Amino acid sequence: MLSKVAQVLRSSQISSSETLNETANRIIEHAKTSGLIDHLCSCLATSGSGLIAGSSNMLQAASEACRAAWSLIDALDVLFMRKSAILFPISALQSHFSQRTEIMDHIKDPLFDEESTKMVDVMARAFLRSKAVQVAVYYCFHQRIESATICGLQLLSRCCLHNGIVPSVLCGLPGSLPVTTVVSGGGDRTIVSEIFSVLSICSSSLNKDAHTVEPSNTKCKLANPSALICHSCTILTIIAQCLKSTGRNSAIFMLTTSPKKQLARLSVLARHVSYDDKTKASFQLQSASAMLALASILSLESGTSVESSISEIAMPLIPRTSTLSDHLKFSPGNENQQDHGNFNGKLPYWLRVKDGSVGLLDSKLKWGGPLAVQQLCASGIPLLLIGLLSNGFLNAYQENECQNDKGGLSPIGVVCTISSLCRCLSGGTLIFRQILIRSEHVKLISNLICDVHLKLIKFWTGPGGGNAGVRDLINAVIDLLAFPFVALQNAHGLPSATASVSSGFLLNVGSPGQRVCVEDNDTVKAIEEDMGKYIKILMEVGVPSIILQCLDHMELNDLGRPVAFLAKMVCQRPLAVQLVSKGLLDPNRMKRLFDLSAPKEVMLDALMIISDLARMDKGFYEYIKCASVLEFLKSFLSHEDPNMRAKACSALGNMCRHNAFFYSSLARYQIVSILIDRCSDPDKRTRKFACFAIGNAAYHNDVLYEELRRSIPHLANLLQKTEEDKTKANAAGALSNLVRNSDRLCEDILSEGAVQSLLKLISDYAVSALNPSRNDSTNESPLKIALFSLAKMCAHPLCRQFISSSHLFPVIGRLLQSPESSIAKYASVIINKVAEP
């Protein structure tokens, strides 16, 4: 009866049948007030208990309970959809830009009826709480009653969207399984296994020559295999998307660890993709739904830490480029309108027919290697993808009073499109310029992460929505926009992005930009030539400000990529100026980024942002001071991670690079003493940057000399130990600065053996300086800095007397013969100063 009610409500005759309409509404109202959904859950529990005990008497009741539960939920949603207009976020965004609608008209529009959502909640809770209910639902699939299977598929789809734990149960995953632990899922006697069996049966029904790849016990002829295929693929899509959104990155969760089952399950989806009779819209939708399921499962392989052969199995199954291109160009007409029906086999109204095509395209680009990228780019895929995004906006103009905008992309399709565009960037100079050196394209892409669209995504309750959808979209856009920065930073022979540790390292991992710098010198050269244009486009479009706004839409644990991109942009002066002017160094923002609960890569990149700004220009000092970060820097000097200690030292050194602006702050926060301790740090990079910071803290005046007195023995010791040349050079430079502004520390310099250590270092390096080989690099040697430091010390009588009386002083005279002019010059300065009365 409930099934007929839903059919009546969907009927186009409804407007002319008021009596029928009134009767249907009364039936639904009675079902709501009588607590029918609770009774249906009890029926499923009773049926399941009997099945567990070995009795199948209640099996038919379980099937009918599933049908009734879905029919009731479906009827409520049909009524809801008659009153509501659904616009996808990308279309609602354009409506907002064109001032045809206010953003609040769509930002919190629900996809489902409130009453139906409550009933789905009851079903999901009963399913998760009761093993008997799970068994009853499993047997609804296992007995292969077509109508019950179709209803069960749709019912579980809604439960998966409502409660993220349901997909794990459908895969048979343990309840307490950590997110990062990969185990075999979808094994025998799981509902996911039954769903693949249904798809196999449908394949046999449509193609008599097809081999059944999963065991089945069906003997009946299928009346509507297309509907079964669409709904089966839809729930597989939802399961995969839900697993991915919670951080479960492996297709093994759904395909088991058996290569045979993996091949069988992916193959059956690929067969349904290949049903592409363009004269039958049902086959188009069947193919689109299978594409979406296949793409969603394969997307679980991105970021997996477990080696898997799934990519090798999947690659031959992904359709040819021409097929994918045809699907992307296909206009779905009315076939993509919303589907609340049990039996019509259309895609749900929160998915789009092109989502699967771009998902498979992304996998093909990811796993196909450089040749696949070049072939796809040659076939015009990049501009086709740009067109898809543009058409998503244009659809908003074309879909005025429709309940669902047609064609285009859902949020998950948008993310796959951006990811595919990013992978295309390694296809050569022309493609790079075609996509990124065009202001309208950068604006189109950056609009996807504007404040308005992110709010729409956050409140979207379908796949690709919520906080996970916001994260995935922002990360995909940032990977695309950061491509030129990554390519140049990793290119051989080009200057590093920073003076210390490369910033934004997280973006480099797996980026096409990292690969292109090794494989395509012409593209790297083009990027280098066009970088000025690209930076100008980013500024005109307002990308720095947009990225800063993105931080406010993301959870702390998800900030890695946007902060990494900020760290890369800060290395370019025009972008740095715009970022700072837009509030990059806002104290509340810095407090959040330096929160000890933040991911380590976020804190490291935030440190690099401070360090690079301070190194770039003293004009940023006032902004850094207002950011209130010194207390954080002080604590990071004692952090357990050596990278944190090293970058904190580097940042403090750069904050003292241009003038003495921060000297009083270093004293007030009692930072100098901790910096001195870092000269004896177990980590070599920390020692190197600690010497750098101490040298700059002594350079501009002698205000901190008294506090720096204790550093002298540490610096002297580093000159004699086995250290990197740069560390020794920094230590020698720091000693030079400790006598640069006054003679207050000369006695300590002598008594702690600092002058003797400098002379010993000069003696050790003198041999290679006088007889340099091709492999010797005097530029890397600490010899020049040591000589310069000694020359500074000769300005003070006590030091001058000690140097002239040392048995190592003759070495200075021999260095007058050095072929390196600067070395001979410094040696001459020392000798002349020592000769002074």
mmCIF file of C-alpha atoms in Angstrom, residues 148-428:
data_model
loop_
_atom_site.group_PDB
_atom_site.id
_atom_site.type_symbol
_atom_site.label_atom_id
_atom_site.label_comp_id
_atom_site.label_asym_id
_atom_site.label_seq_id
_atom_site.Cartn_x
_atom_site.Cartn_y
_atom_site.Cartn_z
ATOM 1 C CA ALA A 148 12.715 -5.877 -1.975
ATOM 2 C CA THR A 149 16.297 -5.563 -3.237
ATOM 3 C CA ILE A 150 15.597 -2.251 -4.961
ATOM 4 C CA CYS A 151 13.937 -0.869 -1.823
ATOM 5 C CA GLY A 152 16.691 -2.230 0.418
ATOM 6 C CA LEU A 153 19.380 -0.616 -1.724
ATOM 7 C CA GLN A 154 17.721 2.800 -1.508
ATOM 8 C CA LEU A 155 16.971 2.442 2.202
ATOM 9 C CA LEU A 156 20.595 1.612 3.013
ATOM 10 C CA SER A 157 21.797 4.419 0.747
ATOM 11 C CA ARG A 158 19.885 6.902 2.859
ATOM 12 C CA CYS A 159 21.154 5.276 6.076
ATOM 13 C CA CYS A 160 24.763 5.584 4.818
ATOM 14 C CA LEU A 161 24.303 9.276 4.048
ATOM 15 C CA HIS A 162 22.727 9.824 7.458
ATOM 16 C CA ASN A 163 25.202 7.869 9.601
ATOM 17 C CA GLY A 164 28.838 7.413 8.621
ATOM 18 C CA ILE A 165 29.184 4.175 10.608
ATOM 19 C CA VAL A 166 26.686 2.280 8.433
ATOM 20 C CA PRO A 167 29.085 1.949 5.417
ATOM 21 C CA SER A 168 31.685 0.252 7.625
ATOM 22 C CA VAL A 169 29.082 -2.254 8.838
ATOM 23 C CA LEU A 170 28.021 -2.973 5.251
ATOM 24 C CA CYS A 171 31.666 -3.795 4.490
ATOM 25 C CA GLY A 172 31.928 -5.982 7.585
ATOM 26 C CA LEU A 173 34.653 -3.834 9.175
ATOM 27 C CA PRO A 174 35.303 -4.134 12.924
ATOM 28 C CA GLY A 175 33.610 -1.385 14.939
ATOM 29 C CA SER A 176 36.751 -0.277 16.764
ATOM 30 C CA LEU A 177 39.031 -0.321 13.709
ATOM 31 C CA PRO A 178 41.420 2.685 13.665
ATOM 32 C CA VAL A 179 40.989 4.858 10.589
ATOM 33 C CA THR A 180 44.525 4.266 9.318
ATOM 34 C CA THR A 181 44.412 0.475 9.719
ATOM 35 C CA VAL A 182 43.654 -1.328 6.457
ATOM 36 C CA VAL A 183 41.856 -4.679 6.655
ATOM 37 C CA SER A 184 40.003 -6.836 4.172
ATOM 38 C CA GLY A 185 36.394 -5.708 3.806
ATOM 39 C CA GLY A 186 33.408 -6.724 1.710
ATOM 40 C CA GLY A 187 34.027 -10.440 2.239
ATOM 41 C CA ASP A 188 31.517 -13.258 1.965
ATOM 42 C CA ARG A 189 28.270 -12.823 3.914
ATOM 43 C CA THR A 190 28.576 -9.034 3.939
ATOM 44 C CA ILE A 191 25.976 -6.803 2.338
ATOM 45 C CA VAL A 192 28.629 -5.287 0.050
ATOM 46 C CA SER A 193 29.357 -8.784 -1.261
ATOM 47 C CA GLU A 194 25.630 -9.264 -1.924
ATOM 48 C CA ILE A 195 25.474 -5.965 -3.817
ATOM 49 C CA PHE A 196 28.257 -7.093 -6.135
ATOM 50 C CA SER A 197 26.393 -10.373 -6.612
ATOM 51 C CA VAL A 198 23.308 -8.405 -7.647
ATOM 52 C CA LEU A 199 25.393 -6.537 -10.226
ATOM 53 C CA SER A 200 26.765 -9.826 -11.519
ATOM 54 C CA ILE A 201 23.244 -11.225 -11.909
ATOM 55 C CA CYS A 202 22.189 -8.090 -13.785
ATOM 56 C CA SER A 203 25.188 -8.466 -16.062
ATOM 57 C CA SER A 204 24.139 -12.016 -16.881
ATOM 58 C CA SER A 205 20.572 -10.885 -17.469
ATOM 59 C CA LEU A 206 21.607 -8.172 -19.929
ATOM 60 C CA ASN A 207 24.242 -10.288 -21.652
ATOM 61 C CA LYS A 208 23.576 -13.978 -21.936
ATOM 62 C CA ASP A 209 27.228 -14.616 -22.759
ATOM 63 C CA ALA A 210 28.510 -12.904 -19.608
ATOM 64 C CA HIS A 211 30.061 -15.004 -16.856
ATOM 65 C CA THR A 212 28.730 -14.621 -13.326
ATOM 66 C CA VAL A 213 31.618 -13.347 -11.231
ATOM 67 C CA GLU A 214 29.972 -13.627 -7.809
ATOM 68 C CA PRO A 215 27.958 -16.635 -6.615
ATOM 69 C CA SER A 216 24.187 -16.262 -6.803
ATOM 70 C CA ASN A 217 21.120 -18.302 -6.081
ATOM 71 C CA THR A 218 18.671 -16.495 -8.325
ATOM 72 C CA LYS A 219 16.391 -18.420 -10.624
ATOM 73 C CA CYS A 220 14.037 -15.578 -11.503
ATOM 74 C CA LYS A 221 14.070 -13.400 -14.584
ATOM 75 C CA LEU A 222 14.779 -9.752 -13.759
ATOM 76 C CA ALA A 223 12.004 -7.365 -14.723
ATOM 77 C CA ASN A 224 14.062 -4.183 -14.381
ATOM 78 C CA PRO A 225 17.821 -4.861 -14.317
ATOM 79 C CA SER A 226 18.634 -1.219 -15.126
ATOM 80 C CA ALA A 227 16.996 -0.077 -11.891
ATOM 81 C CA LEU A 228 18.929 -2.684 -9.901
ATOM 82 C CA ILE A 229 22.187 -1.617 -11.563
ATOM 83 C CA CYS A 230 21.629 2.106 -10.910
ATOM 84 C CA HIS A 231 20.654 1.642 -7.264
ATOM 85 C CA SER A 232 23.425 -0.925 -6.627
ATOM 86 C CA CYS A 233 26.031 1.398 -8.127
ATOM 87 C CA THR A 234 24.605 4.336 -6.185
ATOM 88 C CA ILE A 235 25.047 2.641 -2.817
ATOM 89 C CA LEU A 236 28.560 1.464 -3.739
ATOM 90 C CA THR A 237 29.350 5.084 -4.625
ATOM 91 C CA ILE A 238 28.017 6.312 -1.297
ATOM 92 C CA ILE A 239 29.895 3.647 0.678
ATOM 93 C CA ALA A 240 33.176 4.529 -1.049
ATOM 94 C CA GLN A 241 32.635 8.266 -0.611
ATOM 95 C CA CYS A 242 31.784 7.841 3.079
ATOM 96 C CA LEU A 243 34.847 5.678 3.713
ATOM 97 C CA LYS A 244 37.061 8.216 1.962
ATOM 98 C CA SER A 245 35.595 11.170 3.860
ATOM 99 C CA THR A 246 36.500 9.478 7.158
ATOM 100 C CA GLY A 247 40.099 8.857 6.069
ATOM 101 C CA ARG A 248 39.836 5.188 5.079
ATOM 102 C CA ASN A 249 42.043 5.278 1.995
ATOM 103 C CA SER A 250 42.064 1.804 0.490
ATOM 104 C CA ALA A 251 39.744 0.000 -1.908
ATOM 105 C CA ILE A 252 40.541 -3.179 0.024
ATOM 106 C CA PHE A 253 37.856 -2.114 2.502
ATOM 107 C CA MET A 254 35.293 -2.939 -0.208
ATOM 108 C CA LEU A 255 37.071 -5.378 -2.527
ATOM 109 C CA THR A 256 38.750 -7.749 -0.016
ATOM 110 C CA THR A 257 42.449 -8.647 -0.238
ATOM 111 C CA SER A 258 41.743 -11.397 -2.778
ATOM 112 C CA PRO A 259 43.076 -10.413 -6.238
ATOM 113 C CA LYS A 260 40.467 -12.721 -7.765
ATOM 114 C CA LYS A 261 37.583 -10.930 -6.028
ATOM 115 C CA GLN A 262 39.117 -7.529 -6.744
ATOM 116 C CA LEU A 263 39.269 -8.313 -10.461
ATOM 117 C CA ALA A 264 35.766 -9.820 -10.461
ATOM 118 C CA ARG A 265 34.145 -6.853 -8.733
ATOM 119 C CA LEU A 266 35.909 -4.177 -10.738
ATOM 120 C CA SER A 267 35.223 -6.118 -13.935
ATOM 121 C CA VAL A 268 31.486 -6.338 -13.330
ATOM 122 C CA LEU A 269 31.353 -2.567 -12.858
ATOM 123 C CA ALA A 270 33.419 -2.104 -16.016
ATOM 124 C CA ARG A 271 30.964 -4.282 -17.962
ATOM 125 C CA HIS A 272 28.065 -2.101 -16.883
ATOM 126 C CA VAL A 273 30.089 0.959 -17.908
ATOM 127 C CA SER A 274 30.457 -0.544 -21.379
ATOM 128 C CA TYR A 275 26.689 -0.850 -21.899
ATOM 129 C CA ASP A 276 26.517 2.302 -23.961
ATOM 130 C CA ASP A 277 23.630 2.118 -26.370
ATOM 131 C CA LYS A 278 23.056 5.791 -27.102
ATOM 132 C CA THR A 279 19.546 5.099 -28.367
ATOM 133 C CA LYS A 280 18.451 4.059 -24.868
ATOM 134 C CA ALA A 281 18.658 6.604 -22.086
ATOM 135 C CA SER A 282 18.427 3.829 -19.494
ATOM 136 C CA PHE A 283 21.747 2.440 -20.732
ATOM 137 C CA GLN A 284 23.298 5.910 -20.549
ATOM 138 C CA LEU A 285 22.254 6.221 -16.909
ATOM 139 C CA GLN A 286 23.287 2.638 -16.187
ATOM 140 C CA SER A 287 26.716 3.368 -17.645
ATOM 141 C CA ALA A 288 26.961 6.672 -15.759
ATOM 142 C CA SER A 289 26.062 5.062 -12.421
ATOM 143 C CA ALA A 290 28.577 2.244 -12.978
ATOM 144 C CA MET A 291 31.245 4.799 -13.868
ATOM 145 C CA LEU A 292 30.521 6.664 -10.674
ATOM 146 C CA ALA A 293 30.750 3.531 -8.525
ATOM 147 C CA LEU A 294 33.978 2.420 -10.218
ATOM 148 C CA ALA A 295 35.523 5.885 -9.914
ATOM 149 C CA SER A 296 34.523 6.225 -6.264
ATOM 150 C CA ILE A 297 36.035 2.858 -5.331
ATOM 151 C CA LEU A 298 39.252 3.647 -7.207
ATOM 152 C CA SER A 299 39.432 7.045 -5.485
ATOM 153 C CA LEU A 300 39.985 5.167 -2.220
ATOM 154 C CA GLU A 301 43.458 4.305 -3.509
ATOM 155 C CA SER A 302 44.630 7.934 -3.345
ATOM 156 C CA GLY A 303 46.888 8.421 -0.360
ATOM 157 C CA THR A 304 46.910 4.766 0.681
ATOM 158 C CA SER A 305 49.981 3.738 2.671
ATOM 159 C CA VAL A 306 49.525 0.040 1.795
ATOM 160 C CA GLU A 307 50.940 -1.284 -1.464
ATOM 161 C CA SER A 308 48.128 -2.591 -3.639
ATOM 162 C CA SER A 309 47.774 -4.136 -7.064
ATOM 163 C CA ILE A 310 44.341 -2.580 -7.507
ATOM 164 C CA SER A 311 45.646 0.180 -9.792
ATOM 165 C CA GLU A 312 47.203 -2.446 -12.082
ATOM 166 C CA ILE A 313 43.925 -4.389 -12.135
ATOM 167 C CA ALA A 314 41.858 -1.251 -12.730
ATOM 168 C CA MET A 315 43.806 0.498 -15.496
ATOM 169 C CA PRO A 316 42.784 -1.867 -18.336
ATOM 170 C CA LEU A 317 39.159 -1.609 -17.160
ATOM 171 C CA ILE A 318 38.941 2.191 -17.397
ATOM 172 C CA PRO A 319 37.238 3.207 -20.665
ATOM 173 C CA ARG A 320 39.214 4.664 -23.538
ATOM 174 C CA THR A 321 39.766 8.395 -23.770
ATOM 175 C CA SER A 322 37.239 8.778 -26.576
ATOM 176 C CA THR A 323 34.554 7.046 -24.485
ATOM 177 C CA LEU A 324 35.209 9.241 -21.464
ATOM 178 C CA SER A 325 35.182 12.312 -23.670
ATOM 179 C CA ASP A 326 31.843 11.301 -25.183
ATOM 180 C CA HIS A 327 30.348 10.870 -21.724
ATOM 181 C CA LEU A 328 31.602 14.290 -20.682
ATOM 182 C CA LYS A 329 29.989 15.838 -23.748
ATOM 183 C CA PHE A 330 26.723 13.922 -23.322
ATOM 184 C CA SER A 331 23.657 16.057 -22.589
ATOM 185 C CA PRO A 332 21.387 14.123 -20.224
ATOM 186 C CA GLY A 333 18.179 16.038 -21.001
ATOM 187 C CA ASN A 334 15.480 15.113 -18.534
ATOM 188 C CA GLU A 335 17.057 11.869 -17.433
ATOM 189 C CA ASN A 336 19.000 13.486 -14.617
ATOM 190 C CA GLN A 337 15.985 14.901 -12.865
ATOM 191 C CA GLN A 338 15.468 13.861 -9.284
ATOM 192 C CA ASP A 339 14.511 10.256 -8.617
ATOM 193 C CA HIS A 340 12.519 9.210 -5.619
ATOM 194 C CA GLY A 341 11.133 6.217 -7.477
ATOM 195 C CA ASN A 342 11.704 2.646 -6.460
ATOM 196 C CA PHE A 343 11.765 1.230 -9.937
ATOM 197 C CA ASN A 344 12.688 3.803 -12.576
ATOM 198 C CA GLY A 345 16.435 3.373 -12.248
ATOM 199 C CA LYS A 346 17.351 7.041 -12.545
ATOM 200 C CA LEU A 347 20.272 8.545 -10.654
ATOM 201 C CA PRO A 348 19.441 10.061 -7.272
ATOM 202 C CA TYR A 349 18.902 13.800 -7.462
ATOM 203 C CA TRP A 350 22.089 14.506 -5.466
ATOM 204 C CA LEU A 351 24.379 12.875 -8.077
ATOM 205 C CA ARG A 352 25.114 13.915 -11.665
ATOM 206 C CA VAL A 353 25.630 11.759 -14.750
ATOM 207 C CA LYS A 354 29.096 13.209 -15.479
ATOM 208 C CA ASP A 355 30.532 12.654 -11.998
ATOM 209 C CA GLY A 356 31.739 9.150 -12.836
ATOM 210 C CA SER A 357 33.337 10.188 -16.123
ATOM 211 C CA VAL A 358 35.560 12.796 -14.500
ATOM 212 C CA GLY A 359 36.321 10.392 -11.638
ATOM 213 C CA LEU A 360 37.601 7.723 -14.030
ATOM 214 C CA LEU A 361 39.445 10.363 -16.025
ATOM 215 C CA ASP A 362 41.241 11.370 -12.830
ATOM 216 C CA SER A 363 42.259 7.750 -12.187
ATOM 217 C CA LYS A 364 43.457 7.358 -15.766
ATOM 218 C CA LEU A 365 45.596 10.493 -15.476
ATOM 219 C CA LYS A 366 46.925 9.433 -12.078
ATOM 220 C CA TRP A 367 47.947 5.884 -12.996
ATOM 221 C CA GLY A 368 48.526 6.108 -16.734
ATOM 222 C CA GLY A 369 51.890 7.877 -16.557
ATOM 223 C CA PRO A 370 53.215 10.713 -18.765
ATOM 224 C CA LEU A 371 52.009 9.055 -21.982
ATOM 225 C CA ALA A 372 48.393 8.942 -20.775
ATOM 226 C CA VAL A 373 48.595 12.590 -19.732
ATOM 227 C CA GLN A 374 49.928 13.620 -23.139
ATOM 228 C CA GLN A 375 47.286 11.602 -25.008
ATOM 229 C CA LEU A 376 44.433 13.023 -22.939
ATOM 230 C CA CYS A 377 45.751 16.562 -23.319
ATOM 231 C CA ALA A 378 46.103 16.079 -27.077
ATOM 232 C CA SER A 379 42.439 15.066 -27.251
ATOM 233 C CA GLY A 380 41.363 18.399 -25.760
ATOM 234 C CA ILE A 381 40.435 17.150 -22.295
ATOM 235 C CA PRO A 382 41.764 20.217 -20.361
ATOM 236 C CA LEU A 383 39.476 22.714 -22.114
ATOM 237 C CA LEU A 384 36.601 20.238 -21.891
ATOM 238 C CA LEU A 385 37.093 20.139 -18.114
ATOM 239 C CA ILE A 386 37.217 23.930 -17.927
ATOM 240 C CA GLY A 387 34.010 23.953 -19.934
ATOM 241 C CA LEU A 388 32.366 21.586 -17.436
ATOM 242 C CA LEU A 389 33.107 24.001 -14.602
ATOM 243 C CA SER A 390 31.902 26.959 -16.660
ATOM 244 C CA ASN A 391 28.725 25.118 -17.635
ATOM 245 C CA GLY A 392 28.084 24.389 -13.966
ATOM 246 C CA PHE A 393 27.769 28.143 -13.526
ATOM 247 C CA LEU A 394 25.763 28.660 -16.716
ATOM 248 C CA ASN A 395 23.226 26.031 -15.663
ATOM 249 C CA ALA A 396 22.080 28.374 -12.922
ATOM 250 C CA TYR A 397 20.790 30.749 -15.598
ATOM 251 C CA GLN A 398 19.071 27.934 -17.469
ATOM 252 C CA GLU A 399 17.369 26.246 -14.485
ATOM 253 C CA ASN A 400 15.031 28.863 -13.133
ATOM 254 C CA GLU A 401 11.996 27.028 -11.820
ATOM 255 C CA CYS A 402 13.228 23.454 -12.185
ATOM 256 C CA GLN A 403 13.456 21.320 -9.093
ATOM 257 C CA ASN A 404 16.890 20.085 -10.075
ATOM 258 C CA ASP A 405 19.467 21.674 -12.371
ATOM 259 C CA LYS A 406 20.459 19.326 -15.169
ATOM 260 C CA GLY A 407 23.767 17.966 -16.354
ATOM 261 C CA GLY A 408 26.954 19.363 -14.927
ATOM 262 C CA LEU A 409 28.666 18.185 -11.765
ATOM 263 C CA SER A 410 27.881 17.420 -8.157
ATOM 264 C CA PRO A 411 30.390 18.421 -5.432
ATOM 265 C CA ILE A 412 32.316 15.147 -5.840
ATOM 266 C CA GLY A 413 32.399 15.685 -9.617
ATOM 267 C CA VAL A 414 33.778 19.203 -9.118
ATOM 268 C CA VAL A 415 36.636 17.865 -6.975
ATOM 269 C CA CYS A 416 37.487 15.190 -9.559
ATOM 270 C CA THR A 417 37.432 17.796 -12.329
ATOM 271 C CA ILE A 418 39.870 20.050 -10.467
ATOM 272 C CA SER A 419 42.110 17.073 -9.681
ATOM 273 C CA SER A 420 42.109 16.027 -13.355
ATOM 274 C CA LEU A 421 43.002 19.563 -14.446
ATOM 275 C CA CYS A 422 45.909 19.530 -12.011
ATOM 276 C CA ARG A 423 47.224 16.274 -13.459
ATOM 277 C CA CYS A 424 46.919 17.694 -16.989
ATOM 278 C CA LEU A 425 49.326 20.512 -16.066
ATOM 279 C CA SER A 426 52.274 18.155 -16.519
ATOM 280 C CA GLY A 427 51.221 17.713 -20.166
ATOM 281 C CA GLY A 428 53.461 20.454 -21.495
#
